[in-house]
Amino acid sequence: MSGLEAPTVALVGAGAMGGALVRGWIEAVRKGGGLTLTVVEPNFDPALERALDQVGAVLNPPDPGPVDVLVLAVKPQAFADAATAARRFVGPETCVLSIMAGVPIDALSRALGADRVVRAMPNLPARIGRGVTAYAASPACRDEDRRLIAQLLEPLGAVEPIAAERLMDVVTAVSGSGPAYVFLLAEVLAVAAEQEGLDRETAMRLASRTVAGAGALMLETGDPPSTLRKQVMSPGGTTEAALDILAASDGLAPLLRRAVAAAAKRSRDLGRG
Ligand SMILES: NC(=O)c1ccc[n+]([C@@H]2O[C@H](COP(=O)([O-])OP(=O)(O)OC[C@H]3O[C@@H](n4cnc5c(N)ncnc54)[C@H](OP(=O)(O)O)[C@@H]3O)[C@@H](O)[C@H]2O)c1
């Protein structure tokens, strides 16, 4: 983050996601990145509080003023409460970044009195810096806002700009909810292993290590999943016997198609509500 020209950043909510963000920013400050940090959080993790103190961050200021970027990382149901205090960080030049699931740009804009608003959707592996965060920006956002926001999101992992806010429902259904689909895959693989005769603990260790290792291999090689899948298969072999079932016309593809469509629909419905 050394390319930033000393922006002032206020974070509201330093829980799992906000904490992961701010830990990355603290590192950037330690490496000489010009960031001035303010954090509002009712229950600081003591280690995080100490680290913030060491880089001169301002914690829970009684009388905040406008900053360059206001970042909202409270739970969506806490937003109404947090908005009153958060608004005091907003001035005419403030850009707002929200990582709250399902809160539309319009609602953020109205509640905070800002027109430069970015709505981002991280996912669970962001907690260890291995997530993927997609974001959509309001039309009033400038190129430099987008650049700065993308840099600020980097501690969570990969960052993907999305062309239109309406696509955030699809993002939610794929990368937002997606880790749960993969965890379910590990669970059902373990159950199948148990039914074939392995004891429960061994089955779970094999299944979860397989899912984790396959994901890590895909990430580290950069090879497409279809290429890696073919590396496991040999003609007439065991993998092919399983894939004949999983890749059949009534296999995994139509099932995931329905699951993703259901999640995207729920996201749209919640957005309207
Ligand atoms: N976790 C995920 O996988 C995931 C994925 C995508 C998006 N998100 C979004 O990320 C956001 C944060 O989720 P999270 O898992 O990090 O939640 P979290 O761990 O509960 O963090 C939220 C933090 O905000 C604090 N807070 C509550 N009210 C506040 C207020 N008025 N002012 C300042 N801070 C306040 C909470 O303190 P208390 O604990 O004292 O309430 C908590 O420390 C959510 O909006 C969620 O939709 C999360």
JSON list of N, CA and C in Angstrom, two decimals, residues 215-248:
[
{"chain": "A", "resi": 215, "resn": "GLY", "atom": "N", "xyz": [-7.66, -27.20, -3.32]},
{"chain": "A", "resi": 215, "resn": "GLY", "atom": "CA", "xyz": [-7.80, -25.74, -3.44]},
{"chain": "A", "resi": 215, "resn": "GLY", "atom": "C", "xyz": [-6.44, -25.07, -3.48]},
{"chain": "A", "resi": 216, "resn": "ALA", "atom": "N", "xyz": [-5.54, -25.49, -2.61]},
{"chain": "A", "resi": 216, "resn": "ALA", "atom": "CA", "xyz": [-4.21, -24.87, -2.55]},
{"chain": "A", "resi": 216, "resn": "ALA", "atom": "C", "xyz": [-3.44, -25.13, -3.85]},
{"chain": "A", "resi": 217, "resn": "LEU", "atom": "N", "xyz": [-3.58, -26.35, -4.40]},
{"chain": "A", "resi": 217, "resn": "LEU", "atom": "CA", "xyz": [-2.89, -26.68, -5.65]},
{"chain": "A", "resi": 217, "resn": "LEU", "atom": "C", "xyz": [-3.39, -25.79, -6.79]},
{"chain": "A", "resi": 218, "resn": "MET", "atom": "N", "xyz": [-4.71, -25.60, -6.84]},
{"chain": "A", "resi": 218, "resn": "MET", "atom": "CA", "xyz": [-5.31, -24.77, -7.89]},
{"chain": "A", "resi": 218, "resn": "MET", "atom": "C", "xyz": [-4.78, -23.35, -7.79]},
{"chain": "A", "resi": 219, "resn": "LEU", "atom": "N", "xyz": [-4.71, -22.84, -6.54]},
{"chain": "A", "resi": 219, "resn": "LEU", "atom": "CA", "xyz": [-4.25, -21.47, -6.32]},
{"chain": "A", "resi": 219, "resn": "LEU", "atom": "C", "xyz": [-2.77, -21.33, -6.68]},
{"chain": "A", "resi": 220, "resn": "GLU", "atom": "N", "xyz": [-1.97, -22.29, -6.24]},
{"chain": "A", "resi": 220, "resn": "GLU", "atom": "CA", "xyz": [-0.52, -22.14, -6.40]},
{"chain": "A", "resi": 220, "resn": "GLU", "atom": "C", "xyz": [-0.04, -22.39, -7.82]},
{"chain": "A", "resi": 221, "resn": "THR", "atom": "N", "xyz": [-0.69, -23.34, -8.53]},
{"chain": "A", "resi": 221, "resn": "THR", "atom": "CA", "xyz": [-0.25, -23.59, -9.91]},
{"chain": "A", "resi": 221, "resn": "THR", "atom": "C", "xyz": [-0.88, -22.59, -10.87]},
{"chain": "A", "resi": 222, "resn": "GLY", "atom": "N", "xyz": [-2.07, -22.08, -10.52]},
{"chain": "A", "resi": 222, "resn": "GLY", "atom": "CA", "xyz": [-2.78, -21.19, -11.43]},
{"chain": "A", "resi": 222, "resn": "GLY", "atom": "C", "xyz": [-3.42, -21.98, -12.59]},
{"chain": "A", "resi": 223, "resn": "ASP", "atom": "N", "xyz": [-3.32, -23.31, -12.56]},
{"chain": "A", "resi": 223, "resn": "ASP", "atom": "CA", "xyz": [-3.92, -24.12, -13.62]},
{"chain": "A", "resi": 223, "resn": "ASP", "atom": "C", "xyz": [-5.44, -24.13, -13.48]},
{"chain": "A", "resi": 224, "resn": "PRO", "atom": "N", "xyz": [-6.17, -24.16, -14.60]},
{"chain": "A", "resi": 224, "resn": "PRO", "atom": "CA", "xyz": [-7.63, -24.22, -14.50]},
{"chain": "A", "resi": 224, "resn": "PRO", "atom": "C", "xyz": [-8.07, -25.54, -13.84]},
{"chain": "A", "resi": 225, "resn": "PRO", "atom": "N", "xyz": [-9.19, -25.52, -13.13]},
{"chain": "A", "resi": 225, "resn": "PRO", "atom": "CA", "xyz": [-9.63, -26.75, -12.46]},
{"chain": "A", "resi": 225, "resn": "PRO", "atom": "C", "xyz": [-9.82, -27.91, -13.43]},
{"chain": "A", "resi": 226, "resn": "SER", "atom": "N", "xyz": [-10.26, -27.61, -14.67]},
{"chain": "A", "resi": 226, "resn": "SER", "atom": "CA", "xyz": [-10.50, -28.71, -15.63]},
{"chain": "A", "resi": 226, "resn": "SER", "atom": "C", "xyz": [-9.17, -29.42, -15.95]},
{"chain": "A", "resi": 227, "resn": "THR", "atom": "N", "xyz": [-8.07, -28.66, -16.04]},
{"chain": "A", "resi": 227, "resn": "THR", "atom": "CA", "xyz": [-6.76, -29.27, -16.33]},
{"chain": "A", "resi": 227, "resn": "THR", "atom": "C", "xyz": [-6.34, -30.16, -15.17]},
{"chain": "A", "resi": 228, "resn": "LEU", "atom": "N", "xyz": [-6.49, -29.62, -13.95]},
{"chain": "A", "resi": 228, "resn": "LEU", "atom": "CA", "xyz": [-6.07, -30.39, -12.77]},
{"chain": "A", "resi": 228, "resn": "LEU", "atom": "C", "xyz": [-6.92, -31.65, -12.64]},
{"chain": "A", "resi": 229, "resn": "ARG", "atom": "N", "xyz": [-8.21, -31.51, -12.93]},
{"chain": "A", "resi": 229, "resn": "ARG", "atom": "CA", "xyz": [-9.09, -32.68, -12.84]},
{"chain": "A", "resi": 229, "resn": "ARG", "atom": "C", "xyz": [-8.60, -33.79, -13.78]},
{"chain": "A", "resi": 230, "resn": "LYS", "atom": "N", "xyz": [-8.21, -33.38, -14.98]},
{"chain": "A", "resi": 230, "resn": "LYS", "atom": "CA", "xyz": [-7.76, -34.40, -15.96]},
{"chain": "A", "resi": 230, "resn": "LYS", "atom": "C", "xyz": [-6.48, -35.08, -15.49]},
{"chain": "A", "resi": 231, "resn": "GLN", "atom": "N", "xyz": [-5.66, -34.35, -14.68]},
{"chain": "A", "resi": 231, "resn": "GLN", "atom": "CA", "xyz": [-4.42, -34.95, -14.17]},
{"chain": "A", "resi": 231, "resn": "GLN", "atom": "C", "xyz": [-4.69, -36.09, -13.18]},
{"chain": "A", "resi": 232, "resn": "VAL", "atom": "N", "xyz": [-5.87, -36.04, -12.54]},
{"chain": "A", "resi": 232, "resn": "VAL", "atom": "CA", "xyz": [-6.19, -37.11, -11.58]},
{"chain": "A", "resi": 232, "resn": "VAL", "atom": "C", "xyz": [-6.75, -38.34, -12.29]},
{"chain": "A", "resi": 233, "resn": "MET", "atom": "N", "xyz": [-7.26, -38.12, -13.51]},
{"chain": "A", "resi": 233, "resn": "MET", "atom": "CA", "xyz": [-8.01, -39.20, -14.18]},
{"chain": "A", "resi": 233, "resn": "MET", "atom": "C", "xyz": [-7.13, -40.03, -15.11]},
{"chain": "A", "resi": 234, "resn": "SER", "atom": "N", "xyz": [-7.40, -41.31, -15.15]},
{"chain": "A", "resi": 234, "resn": "SER", "atom": "CA", "xyz": [-6.84, -42.11, -16.25]},
{"chain": "A", "resi": 234, "resn": "SER", "atom": "C", "xyz": [-8.00, -42.92, -16.84]},
{"chain": "A", "resi": 235, "resn": "PRO", "atom": "N", "xyz": [-7.90, -43.23, -18.15]},
{"chain": "A", "resi": 235, "resn": "PRO", "atom": "CA", "xyz": [-9.03, -43.91, -18.81]},
{"chain": "A", "resi": 235, "resn": "PRO", "atom": "C", "xyz": [-9.36, -45.23, -18.11]},
{"chain": "A", "resi": 236, "resn": "GLY", "atom": "N", "xyz": [-10.62, -45.40, -17.84]},
{"chain": "A", "resi": 236, "resn": "GLY", "atom": "CA", "xyz": [-11.07, -46.65, -17.20]},
{"chain": "A", "resi": 236, "resn": "GLY", "atom": "C", "xyz": [-10.72, -46.74, -15.73]},
{"chain": "A", "resi": 237, "resn": "GLY", "atom": "N", "xyz": [-10.22, -45.66, -15.15]},
{"chain": "A", "resi": 237, "resn": "GLY", "atom": "CA", "xyz": [-9.77, -45.71, -13.76]},
{"chain": "A", "resi": 237, "resn": "GLY", "atom": "C", "xyz": [-10.87, -45.38, -12.75]},
{"chain": "A", "resi": 238, "resn": "THR", "atom": "N", "xyz": [-10.42, -45.24, -11.51]},
{"chain": "A", "resi": 238, "resn": "THR", "atom": "CA", "xyz": [-11.38, -45.03, -10.41]},
{"chain": "A", "resi": 238, "resn": "THR", "atom": "C", "xyz": [-12.02, -43.64, -10.46]},
{"chain": "A", "resi": 239, "resn": "THR", "atom": "N", "xyz": [-11.19, -42.61, -10.77]},
{"chain": "A", "resi": 239, "resn": "THR", "atom": "CA", "xyz": [-11.72, -41.24, -10.81]},
{"chain": "A", "resi": 239, "resn": "THR", "atom": "C", "xyz": [-12.79, -41.14, -11.90]},
{"chain": "A", "resi": 240, "resn": "GLU", "atom": "N", "xyz": [-12.51, -41.77, -13.03]},
{"chain": "A", "resi": 240, "resn": "GLU", "atom": "CA", "xyz": [-13.47, -41.73, -14.14]},
{"chain": "A", "resi": 240, "resn": "GLU", "atom": "C", "xyz": [-14.80, -42.37, -13.72]},
{"chain": "A", "resi": 241, "resn": "ALA", "atom": "N", "xyz": [-14.70, -43.44, -12.96]},
{"chain": "A", "resi": 241, "resn": "ALA", "atom": "CA", "xyz": [-15.94, -44.11, -12.51]},
{"chain": "A", "resi": 241, "resn": "ALA", "atom": "C", "xyz": [-16.78, -43.15, -11.67]},
{"chain": "A", "resi": 242, "resn": "ALA", "atom": "N", "xyz": [-16.12, -42.37, -10.82]},
{"chain": "A", "resi": 242, "resn": "ALA", "atom": "CA", "xyz": [-16.86, -41.41, -9.99]},
{"chain": "A", "resi": 242, "resn": "ALA", "atom": "C", "xyz": [-17.37, -40.25, -10.83]},
{"chain": "A", "resi": 243, "resn": "LEU", "atom": "N", "xyz": [-16.52, -39.76, -11.75]},
{"chain": "A", "resi": 243, "resn": "LEU", "atom": "CA", "xyz": [-16.92, -38.60, -12.54]},
{"chain": "A", "resi": 243, "resn": "LEU", "atom": "C", "xyz": [-18.02, -38.93, -13.53]},
{"chain": "A", "resi": 244, "resn": "ASP", "atom": "N", "xyz": [-18.13, -40.19, -13.92]},
{"chain": "A", "resi": 244, "resn": "ASP", "atom": "CA", "xyz": [-19.26, -40.60, -14.78]},
{"chain": "A", "resi": 244, "resn": "ASP", "atom": "C", "xyz": [-20.57, -40.25, -14.08]},
{"chain": "A", "resi": 245, "resn": "ILE", "atom": "N", "xyz": [-20.56, -40.32, -12.76]},
{"chain": "A", "resi": 245, "resn": "ILE", "atom": "CA", "xyz": [-21.77, -40.00, -12.00]},
{"chain": "A", "resi": 245, "resn": "ILE", "atom": "C", "xyz": [-21.85, -38.49, -11.74]},
{"chain": "A", "resi": 246, "resn": "LEU", "atom": "N", "xyz": [-20.73, -37.90, -11.25]},
{"chain": "A", "resi": 246, "resn": "LEU", "atom": "CA", "xyz": [-20.76, -36.48, -10.88]},
{"chain": "A", "resi": 246, "resn": "LEU", "atom": "C", "xyz": [-20.95, -35.57, -12.09]},
{"chain": "A", "resi": 247, "resn": "ALA", "atom": "N", "xyz": [-20.36, -35.93, -13.23]},
{"chain": "A", "resi": 247, "resn": "ALA", "atom": "CA", "xyz": [-20.44, -35.06, -14.41]},
{"chain": "A", "resi": 247, "resn": "ALA", "atom": "C", "xyz": [-21.59, -35.45, -15.34]},
{"chain": "A", "resi": 248, "resn": "ALA", "atom": "N", "xyz": [-22.45, -36.38, -14.93]},
{"chain": "A", "resi": 248, "resn": "ALA", "atom": "CA", "xyz": [-23.60, -36.78, -15.76]},
{"chain": "A", "resi": 248, "resn": "ALA", "atom": "C", "xyz": [-24.57, -35.61, -15.87]}
]
